[in-house]
């Protein structure tokens, strides 16, 4: 079946042009002015903007953590994603410690996801144990479509020491891929947590105090020194603050290939949210930082210094967040956002904070390029027909009542957006 989208404005990472788009089956076959196709269903999108489907490169669906499982599995998480105009998610499959293989981790995540998803999906692979067997599996993972890996510098069940970090990065670099890394100094954070507990400081307002910007910046610095020695590219995921960003910029100035990702929660909220009555709902790691850091992130986004924006969607029910109402260290860490990514960034563009083209770069084009999603990332001939029709005049207020996640609350409650996606095509099908 053919579909012809007429009279819309196609937005790419470098320009916006009034063009028609012809879809045949799952693919875009023509883009241009005054297109005609007698055998196509014509859809008039006059006055609307056409965006490539967004790609959320950082989600955690059906993840067992902190004695529970994230509120969204692949069925509900991808339902929420597609409702917000995200047509591809890249989740984190994970190896388990104790002699388990990467292949076992990948198969486990396929069992979680296959046959349950409303949008397209792929995986990064988390490496939590490095040995000769794991090293031999890297190429096998690449052959199975894994283009990037994940390493943690914190969390006891996931942490990789500096020795293994060097070995892993060097191996990945030789194989033509890279790792995204969660950067925090675990040892000092543990000491700061112990101090807070000893002093009886147990409220959620202490969460950002025990995970300060300096301990993220130190870990970013250490990662980049190791990556330089290994002669390997690397990505800093969920970058939150000015000091850490400055480490990225120094490494780039020295010729290193470093990608930087941030998340909407760091662009919208500061550490002041932890002082709110519902502050425990905002507990995630790394936590939100101060206003200076938020301003620095927005400036970096405008200047093209941040490569991607993703959600780190890792939601927990309010009653689970309440486990830590008297001890912030017992709060499951994570925030929702997979349904809000595209609308939030496009609202920023609609208000003039960034351009629409920059929003497409951050959340679609760059993500597709970095992670090798060759059929995604733009509205152009030969690409998958993942297209979002956007009404820049439609007002929308985010509420748990109009979200499609299984979460019983949202940190985005009451956020007013000007402009909203009104129709999404996934590989040519209206979803």
GROMACS .gro file of C-alpha atoms in nm:
model
  431
    1UNK     CA    1   0.000   0.000   0.000
    2UNK     CA    2   0.119   0.350  -0.084
    3UNK     CA    3   0.065   0.664   0.124
    4UNK     CA    4   0.132   1.018   0.005
    5UNK     CA    5   0.179   1.285   0.271
    6UNK     CA    6   0.102   1.617   0.101
    7UNK     CA    7   0.184   1.978   0.185
    8UNK     CA    8   0.380   1.924   0.505
    9UNK     CA    9   0.718   2.060   0.610
   10UNK     CA   10   0.989   1.794   0.632
   11UNK     CA   11   1.238   1.863   0.911
   12UNK     CA   12   1.587   1.713   0.902
   13UNK     CA   13   1.900   1.771   1.104
   14UNK     CA   14   2.013   2.055   0.878
   15UNK     CA   15   1.703   2.210   0.719
   16UNK     CA   16   1.325   2.233   0.701
   17UNK     CA   17   1.165   2.217   0.355
   18UNK     CA   18   0.804   2.210   0.240
   19UNK     CA   19   0.787   1.873   0.063
   20UNK     CA   20   0.561   1.576  -0.001
   21UNK     CA   21   0.658   1.226   0.110
   22UNK     CA   22   0.560   0.907  -0.074
   23UNK     CA   23   0.560   0.584   0.125
   24UNK     CA   24   0.545   0.243  -0.042
   25UNK     CA   25   0.511  -0.041   0.203
   26UNK     CA   26   0.765   0.013   0.480
   27UNK     CA   27   0.993   0.252   0.293
   28UNK     CA   28   1.013   0.613   0.184
   29UNK     CA   29   1.038   0.607  -0.195
   30UNK     CA   30   1.009   0.975  -0.292
   31UNK     CA   31   1.053   1.311  -0.123
   32UNK     CA   32   0.989   1.629  -0.320
   33UNK     CA   33   0.757   1.906  -0.432
   34UNK     CA   34   0.419   1.840  -0.593
   35UNK     CA   35   0.443   1.461  -0.590
   36UNK     CA   36   0.163   1.260  -0.747
   37UNK     CA   37   0.071   0.894  -0.713
   38UNK     CA   38  -0.266   0.777  -0.842
   39UNK     CA   39  -0.255   0.451  -0.649
   40UNK     CA   40  -0.166   0.612  -0.314
   41UNK     CA   41  -0.381   0.713  -0.019
   42UNK     CA   42  -0.337   1.090   0.003
   43UNK     CA   43  -0.309   1.246   0.348
   44UNK     CA   44  -0.315   1.626   0.361
   45UNK     CA   45  -0.075   1.745   0.633
   46UNK     CA   46  -0.087   2.112   0.541
   47UNK     CA   47   0.051   2.328   0.821
   48UNK     CA   48   0.207   2.032   1.000
   49UNK     CA   49   0.572   1.943   1.054
   50UNK     CA   50   0.702   1.598   0.955
   51UNK     CA   51   0.979   1.453   1.169
   52UNK     CA   52   1.169   1.126   1.146
   53UNK     CA   53   1.068   0.896   1.429
   54UNK     CA   54   1.272   0.961   1.739
   55UNK     CA   55   1.519   0.704   1.871
   56UNK     CA   56   1.553   0.662   2.246
   57UNK     CA   57   1.902   0.522   2.284
   58UNK     CA   58   1.879   0.457   2.658
   59UNK     CA   59   1.593   0.261   2.816
   60UNK     CA   60   1.559  -0.001   3.089
   61UNK     CA   61   1.248  -0.214   3.039
   62UNK     CA   62   1.172  -0.523   3.247
   63UNK     CA   63   1.489  -0.470   3.448
   64UNK     CA   64   1.537  -0.647   3.779
   65UNK     CA   65   1.702  -0.405   4.020
   66UNK     CA   66   1.690  -0.303   4.387
   67UNK     CA   67   1.475  -0.601   4.479
   68UNK     CA   68   1.204  -0.525   4.226
   69UNK     CA   69   1.141  -0.491   3.852
   70UNK     CA   70   1.091  -0.170   3.656
   71UNK     CA   71   0.726  -0.070   3.619
   72UNK     CA   72   0.737  -0.097   3.239
   73UNK     CA   73   0.818  -0.414   3.049
   74UNK     CA   74   0.869  -0.414   2.674
   75UNK     CA   75   0.495  -0.422   2.606
   76UNK     CA   76   0.403  -0.119   2.815
   77UNK     CA   77   0.731   0.066   2.764
   78UNK     CA   78   0.719   0.054   2.385
   79UNK     CA   79   0.348   0.139   2.395
   80UNK     CA   80   0.442   0.458   2.578
   81UNK     CA   81   0.732   0.522   2.342
   82UNK     CA   82   0.525   0.502   2.026
   83UNK     CA   83   0.252   0.722   2.176
   84UNK     CA   84   0.514   0.994   2.214
   85UNK     CA   85   0.658   0.960   1.865
   86UNK     CA   86   0.957   0.738   1.950
   87UNK     CA   87   0.974   0.463   1.688
   88UNK     CA   88   1.292   0.286   1.803
   89UNK     CA   89   1.425   0.214   2.150
   90UNK     CA   90   1.768   0.073   2.230
   91UNK     CA   91   1.750  -0.108   2.563
   92UNK     CA   92   2.032  -0.249   2.774
   93UNK     CA   93   2.071  -0.623   2.766
   94UNK     CA   94   2.306  -0.743   3.036
   95UNK     CA   95   2.544  -1.020   3.116
   96UNK     CA   96   2.497  -1.157   3.470
   97UNK     CA   97   2.790  -1.201   3.705
   98UNK     CA   98   2.900  -1.549   3.807
   99UNK     CA   99   3.034  -1.695   3.485
  100UNK     CA  100   2.740  -1.605   3.262
  101UNK     CA  101   2.800  -1.523   2.897
  102UNK     CA  102   2.707  -1.226   2.683
  103UNK     CA  103   2.508  -1.462   2.459
  104UNK     CA  104   2.298  -1.568   2.759
  105UNK     CA  105   2.231  -1.202   2.836
  106UNK     CA  106   2.127  -1.125   2.480
  107UNK     CA  107   1.898  -1.428   2.465
  108UNK     CA  108   1.742  -1.329   2.798
  109UNK     CA  109   1.657  -0.983   2.667
  110UNK     CA  110   1.517  -1.121   2.343
  111UNK     CA  111   1.285  -1.338   2.553
  112UNK     CA  112   1.172  -1.023   2.736
  113UNK     CA  113   1.112  -0.825   2.416
  114UNK     CA  114   1.036  -1.044   2.117
  115UNK     CA  115   0.672  -1.037   2.011
  116UNK     CA  116   0.576  -0.776   2.272
  117UNK     CA  117   0.686  -0.443   2.125
  118UNK     CA  118   0.483  -0.164   1.968
  119UNK     CA  119   0.789   0.004   1.817
  120UNK     CA  120   1.119  -0.117   1.676
  121UNK     CA  121   1.385  -0.216   1.928
  122UNK     CA  122   1.748  -0.306   1.959
  123UNK     CA  123   2.000  -0.361   2.237
  124UNK     CA  124   2.327  -0.242   2.380
  125UNK     CA  125   2.514  -0.511   2.576
  126UNK     CA  126   2.629  -0.449   2.933
  127UNK     CA  127   2.955  -0.615   3.029
  128UNK     CA  128   2.985  -0.677   3.402
  129UNK     CA  129   3.248  -0.952   3.405
  130UNK     CA  130   3.562  -0.958   3.189
  131UNK     CA  131   3.756  -1.273   3.119
  132UNK     CA  132   3.893  -1.462   2.822
  133UNK     CA  133   3.553  -1.614   2.740
  134UNK     CA  134   3.381  -1.275   2.745
  135UNK     CA  135   3.651  -1.129   2.523
  136UNK     CA  136   3.596  -1.404   2.268
  137UNK     CA  137   3.224  -1.322   2.258
  138UNK     CA  138   3.261  -0.959   2.149
  139UNK     CA  139   3.269  -1.031   1.777
  140UNK     CA  140   2.977  -1.273   1.816
  141UNK     CA  141   2.773  -0.992   1.972
  142UNK     CA  142   2.865  -0.760   1.687
  143UNK     CA  143   2.762  -1.029   1.438
  144UNK     CA  144   2.425  -1.039   1.616
  145UNK     CA  145   2.372  -0.666   1.566
  146UNK     CA  146   2.519  -0.519   1.883
  147UNK     CA  147   2.703  -0.199   1.791
  148UNK     CA  148   2.770  -0.064   2.140
  149UNK     CA  149   2.833  -0.190   2.490
  150UNK     CA  150   2.773  -0.056   2.840
  151UNK     CA  151   3.010  -0.033   3.134
  152UNK     CA  152   2.946   0.083   3.490
  153UNK     CA  153   3.187   0.260   3.723
  154UNK     CA  154   2.940   0.218   4.011
  155UNK     CA  155   2.682  -0.033   4.147
  156UNK     CA  156   2.831  -0.349   4.310
  157UNK     CA  157   2.653  -0.591   4.075
  158UNK     CA  158   2.773  -0.408   3.764
  159UNK     CA  159   3.097  -0.225   3.839
  160UNK     CA  160   3.404  -0.279   3.622
  161UNK     CA  161   3.746  -0.197   3.767
  162UNK     CA  162   3.998   0.023   3.587
  163UNK     CA  163   4.212  -0.271   3.475
  164UNK     CA  164   3.920  -0.442   3.303
  165UNK     CA  165   3.793  -0.106   3.174
  166UNK     CA  166   4.117  -0.059   2.983
  167UNK     CA  167   4.109  -0.413   2.843
  168UNK     CA  168   3.745  -0.386   2.737
  169UNK     CA  169   3.778  -0.045   2.571
  170UNK     CA  170   4.087  -0.159   2.381
  171UNK     CA  171   3.911  -0.471   2.256
  172UNK     CA  172   3.600  -0.279   2.153
  173UNK     CA  173   3.808  -0.019   1.972
  174UNK     CA  174   3.986  -0.289   1.773
  175UNK     CA  175   3.647  -0.437   1.681
  176UNK     CA  176   3.520  -0.103   1.553
  177UNK     CA  177   3.265  -0.031   1.824
  178UNK     CA  178   3.258   0.144   2.160
  179UNK     CA  179   3.115   0.153   2.511
  180UNK     CA  180   2.877   0.392   2.680
  181UNK     CA  181   2.982   0.436   3.041
  182UNK     CA  182   2.799   0.528   3.362
  183UNK     CA  183   3.052   0.756   3.531
  184UNK     CA  184   3.049   0.803   3.909
  185UNK     CA  185   3.320   0.745   4.170
  186UNK     CA  186   3.171   0.453   4.361
  187UNK     CA  187   3.422   0.451   4.647
  188UNK     CA  188   3.384   0.813   4.749
  189UNK     CA  189   3.006   0.795   4.706
  190UNK     CA  190   2.997   0.502   4.947
  191UNK     CA  191   3.197   0.706   5.198
  192UNK     CA  192   2.964   1.005   5.160
  193UNK     CA  193   2.661   0.781   5.210
  194UNK     CA  194   2.815   0.639   5.528
  195UNK     CA  195   2.876   0.991   5.657
  196UNK     CA  196   2.518   1.096   5.582
  197UNK     CA  197   2.376   0.794   5.763
  198UNK     CA  198   2.602   0.847   6.064
  199UNK     CA  199   2.479   1.206   6.087
  200UNK     CA  200   2.116   1.101   6.053
  201UNK     CA  201   2.069   1.273   5.716
  202UNK     CA  202   1.825   1.027   5.558
  203UNK     CA  203   1.585   1.237   5.346
  204UNK     CA  204   1.593   1.240   4.964
  205UNK     CA  205   1.746   1.587   4.967
  206UNK     CA  206   2.071   1.411   5.060
  207UNK     CA  207   2.077   1.202   4.743
  208UNK     CA  208   2.251   1.470   4.529
  209UNK     CA  209   2.482   1.554   4.819
  210UNK     CA  210   2.631   1.204   4.832
  211UNK     CA  211   2.663   1.188   4.452
  212UNK     CA  212   2.809   1.534   4.383
  213UNK     CA  213   2.912   1.672   4.046
  214UNK     CA  214   3.281   1.633   4.140
  215UNK     CA  215   3.242   1.256   4.171
  216UNK     CA  216   3.084   1.234   3.828
  217UNK     CA  217   3.350   1.462   3.681
  218UNK     CA  218   3.631   1.260   3.840
  219UNK     CA  219   3.494   0.938   3.693
  220UNK     CA  220   3.452   1.099   3.350
  221UNK     CA  221   3.813   1.220   3.368
  222UNK     CA  222   3.937   0.875   3.469
  223UNK     CA  223   3.736   0.707   3.194
  224UNK     CA  224   3.873   0.942   2.930
  225UNK     CA  225   4.233   0.894   3.044
  226UNK     CA  226   4.184   0.518   3.022
  227UNK     CA  227   4.011   0.547   2.682
  228UNK     CA  228   4.299   0.758   2.548
  229UNK     CA  229   4.552   0.500   2.662
  230UNK     CA  230   4.339   0.229   2.500
  231UNK     CA  231   4.307   0.441   2.183
  232UNK     CA  232   3.932   0.381   2.182
  233UNK     CA  233   3.619   0.591   2.130
  234UNK     CA  234   3.376   0.616   2.419
  235UNK     CA  235   3.040   0.766   2.515
  236UNK     CA  236   2.957   0.933   2.846
  237UNK     CA  237   2.594   0.845   2.910
  238UNK     CA  238   2.343   1.055   3.108
  239UNK     CA  239   2.585   1.346   3.152
  240UNK     CA  240   2.446   1.577   3.421
  241UNK     CA  241   2.680   1.861   3.505
  242UNK     CA  242   2.917   2.135   3.397
  243UNK     CA  243   3.235   1.988   3.550
  244UNK     CA  244   3.184   1.652   3.379
  245UNK     CA  245   3.107   1.824   3.048
  246UNK     CA  246   3.428   2.023   3.073
  247UNK     CA  247   3.620   1.695   3.102
  248UNK     CA  248   3.459   1.582   2.776
  249UNK     CA  249   3.555   1.905   2.604
  250UNK     CA  250   3.918   1.878   2.720
  251UNK     CA  251   3.942   1.526   2.586
  252UNK     CA  252   3.796   1.631   2.252
  253UNK     CA  253   4.043   1.918   2.234
  254UNK     CA  254   4.318   1.656   2.274
  255UNK     CA  255   4.186   1.463   1.976
  256UNK     CA  256   3.978   1.197   2.149
  257UNK     CA  257   3.656   1.062   2.001
  258UNK     CA  258   3.404   1.117   2.281
  259UNK     CA  259   3.025   1.114   2.251
  260UNK     CA  260   2.806   1.281   2.512
  261UNK     CA  261   2.447   1.195   2.601
  262UNK     CA  262   2.219   1.377   2.843
  263UNK     CA  263   1.856   1.328   2.950
  264UNK     CA  264   1.543   1.546   2.967
  265UNK     CA  265   1.524   1.526   3.348
  266UNK     CA  266   1.858   1.705   3.375
  267UNK     CA  267   1.736   1.975   3.137
  268UNK     CA  268   1.408   2.033   3.323
  269UNK     CA  269   1.482   1.979   3.693
  270UNK     CA  270   1.758   2.077   3.935
  271UNK     CA  271   1.855   1.923   4.268
  272UNK     CA  272   1.590   2.143   4.432
  273UNK     CA  273   1.329   1.880   4.337
  274UNK     CA  274   1.468   1.653   4.608
  275UNK     CA  275   1.347   1.901   4.868
  276UNK     CA  276   0.988   1.859   4.752
  277UNK     CA  277   0.740   1.643   4.940
  278UNK     CA  278   0.750   1.396   4.650
  279UNK     CA  279   1.128   1.434   4.609
  280UNK     CA  280   1.193   1.061   4.635
  281UNK     CA  281   1.013   1.013   4.300
  282UNK     CA  282   1.298   1.204   4.134
  283UNK     CA  283   1.578   0.991   4.279
  284UNK     CA  284   1.794   0.864   3.994
  285UNK     CA  285   2.166   0.822   3.945
  286UNK     CA  286   2.342   1.036   3.862
  287UNK     CA  287   2.101   1.281   4.029
  288UNK     CA  288   1.991   1.620   3.900
  289UNK     CA  289   2.244   1.891   3.973
  290UNK     CA  290   2.237   2.269   4.023
  291UNK     CA  291   2.118   2.551   3.800
  292UNK     CA  292   2.472   2.623   3.673
  293UNK     CA  293   2.497   2.268   3.539
  294UNK     CA  294   2.153   2.281   3.379
  295UNK     CA  295   2.244   2.607   3.205
  296UNK     CA  296   2.570   2.453   3.084
  297UNK     CA  297   2.388   2.153   2.937
  298UNK     CA  298   2.141   2.371   2.746
  299UNK     CA  299   2.428   2.582   2.614
  300UNK     CA  300   2.610   2.267   2.502
  301UNK     CA  301   2.295   2.142   2.331
  302UNK     CA  302   2.252   2.468   2.142
  303UNK     CA  303   2.618   2.470   2.038
  304UNK     CA  304   2.616   2.112   1.912
  305UNK     CA  305   2.847   1.984   2.187
  306UNK     CA  306   2.598   1.728   2.322
  307UNK     CA  307   2.548   1.446   2.072
  308UNK     CA  308   2.226   1.281   2.187
  309UNK     CA  309   1.937   1.316   2.430
  310UNK     CA  310   1.785   0.994   2.567
  311UNK     CA  311   1.562   0.919   2.863
  312UNK     CA  312   1.731   0.652   3.078
  313UNK     CA  313   1.369   0.540   3.127
  314UNK     CA  314   1.382   0.333   3.447
  315UNK     CA  315   1.049   0.374   3.629
  316UNK     CA  316   0.938   0.247   3.968
  317UNK     CA  317   0.594   0.266   4.127
  318UNK     CA  318   0.530   0.528   4.394
  319UNK     CA  319   0.492   0.264   4.666
  320UNK     CA  320   0.839   0.134   4.572
  321UNK     CA  321   0.982   0.485   4.590
  322UNK     CA  322   0.820   0.503   4.936
  323UNK     CA  323   1.049   0.225   5.056
  324UNK     CA  324   1.303   0.500   5.110
  325UNK     CA  325   1.087   0.768   5.270
  326UNK     CA  326   1.291   0.730   5.591
  327UNK     CA  327   1.619   0.628   5.424
  328UNK     CA  328   1.702   0.766   5.080
  329UNK     CA  329   1.947   0.481   5.012
  330UNK     CA  330   1.652   0.240   4.989
  331UNK     CA  331   1.478   0.433   4.710
  332UNK     CA  332   1.495   0.246   4.375
  333UNK     CA  333   1.688   0.475   4.142
  334UNK     CA  334   1.529   0.579   3.815
  335UNK     CA  335   1.290   0.813   3.636
  336UNK     CA  336   1.035   0.775   3.355
  337UNK     CA  337   1.039   0.964   3.027
  338UNK     CA  338   1.015   0.743   2.717
  339UNK     CA  339   0.679   0.893   2.618
  340UNK     CA  340   0.793   1.248   2.693
  341UNK     CA  341   1.128   1.267   2.512
  342UNK     CA  342   1.008   1.380   2.170
  343UNK     CA  343   0.730   1.614   2.290
  344UNK     CA  344   0.964   1.773   2.545
  345UNK     CA  345   1.244   1.845   2.300
  346UNK     CA  346   1.004   1.966   2.032
  347UNK     CA  347   0.838   2.197   2.285
  348UNK     CA  348   1.184   2.342   2.351
  349UNK     CA  349   1.219   2.396   1.976
  350UNK     CA  350   0.870   2.538   1.941
  351UNK     CA  351   0.948   2.795   2.211
  352UNK     CA  352   1.274   2.896   2.041
  353UNK     CA  353   1.509   2.744   2.298
  354UNK     CA  354   1.667   2.531   2.024
  355UNK     CA  355   1.581   2.479   1.659
  356UNK     CA  356   1.360   2.199   1.531
  357UNK     CA  357   1.657   2.084   1.325
  358UNK     CA  358   1.870   2.053   1.638
  359UNK     CA  359   1.599   1.849   1.809
  360UNK     CA  360   1.605   1.606   1.515
  361UNK     CA  361   1.984   1.582   1.532
  362UNK     CA  362   1.983   1.510   1.905
  363UNK     CA  363   1.704   1.257   1.913
  364UNK     CA  364   1.709   1.091   1.572
  365UNK     CA  365   1.982   1.163   1.317
  366UNK     CA  366   2.283   1.153   1.552
  367UNK     CA  367   2.150   0.849   1.738
  368UNK     CA  368   2.104   0.658   1.413
  369UNK     CA  369   2.457   0.745   1.297
  370UNK     CA  370   2.631   0.668   1.626
  371UNK     CA  371   2.461   0.333   1.678
  372UNK     CA  372   2.457   0.220   1.316
  373UNK     CA  373   2.079   0.234   1.260
  374UNK     CA  374   2.123   0.279   0.887
  375UNK     CA  375   1.752   0.265   0.801
  376UNK     CA  376   1.654   0.529   1.055
  377UNK     CA  377   1.719   0.891   1.143
  378UNK     CA  378   1.583   1.096   0.853
  379UNK     CA  379   1.295   1.135   0.611
  380UNK     CA  380   1.479   1.044   0.294
  381UNK     CA  381   1.453   0.796   0.010
  382UNK     CA  382   1.534   0.440   0.111
  383UNK     CA  383   1.487   0.493   0.484
  384UNK     CA  384   1.219   0.324   0.693
  385UNK     CA  385   0.895   0.522   0.683
  386UNK     CA  386   0.912   0.619   1.050
  387UNK     CA  387   0.740   0.955   1.040
  388UNK     CA  388   0.582   1.170   1.309
  389UNK     CA  389   0.324   1.433   1.216
  390UNK     CA  390   0.353   1.724   1.458
  391UNK     CA  391   0.098   1.997   1.526
  392UNK     CA  392   0.296   2.292   1.659
  393UNK     CA  393  -0.024   2.461   1.776
  394UNK     CA  394  -0.162   2.173   1.983
  395UNK     CA  395  -0.143   2.228   2.358
  396UNK     CA  396  -0.088   1.929   2.584
  397UNK     CA  397  -0.047   1.893   2.959
  398UNK     CA  398   0.137   1.582   3.080
  399UNK     CA  399  -0.046   1.380   3.345
  400UNK     CA  400  -0.033   1.025   3.468
  401UNK     CA  401  -0.392   1.003   3.341
  402UNK     CA  402  -0.293   1.056   2.976
  403UNK     CA  403   0.034   0.860   2.970
  404UNK     CA  404   0.061   0.505   2.831
  405UNK     CA  405   0.317   0.368   3.076
  406UNK     CA  406   0.217   0.131   3.356
  407UNK     CA  407   0.368   0.373   3.607
  408UNK     CA  408   0.127   0.508   3.869
  409UNK     CA  409   0.281   0.858   3.867
  410UNK     CA  410   0.504   1.074   3.650
  411UNK     CA  411   0.770   1.326   3.743
  412UNK     CA  412   0.642   1.525   3.444
  413UNK     CA  413   0.297   1.576   3.604
  414UNK     CA  414   0.153   1.915   3.503
  415UNK     CA  415   0.424   1.997   3.248
  416UNK     CA  416   0.259   2.206   2.976
  417UNK     CA  417   0.376   2.155   2.619
  418UNK     CA  418   0.298   2.372   2.319
  419UNK     CA  419   0.294   2.144   2.017
  420UNK     CA  420   0.243   1.767   2.019
  421UNK     CA  421   0.269   1.463   1.787
  422UNK     CA  422  -0.073   1.379   1.641
  423UNK     CA  423   0.009   1.079   1.421
  424UNK     CA  424   0.298   0.836   1.397
  425UNK     CA  425   0.394   0.598   1.116
  426UNK     CA  426   0.615   0.300   1.198
  427UNK     CA  427   0.761   0.156   0.879
  428UNK     CA  428   0.466   0.292   0.682
  429UNK     CA  429   0.192   0.182   0.921
  430UNK     CA  430  -0.014   0.422   1.130
  431UNK     CA  431   0.041   0.321   1.490
   0.00000   0.00000   0.00000
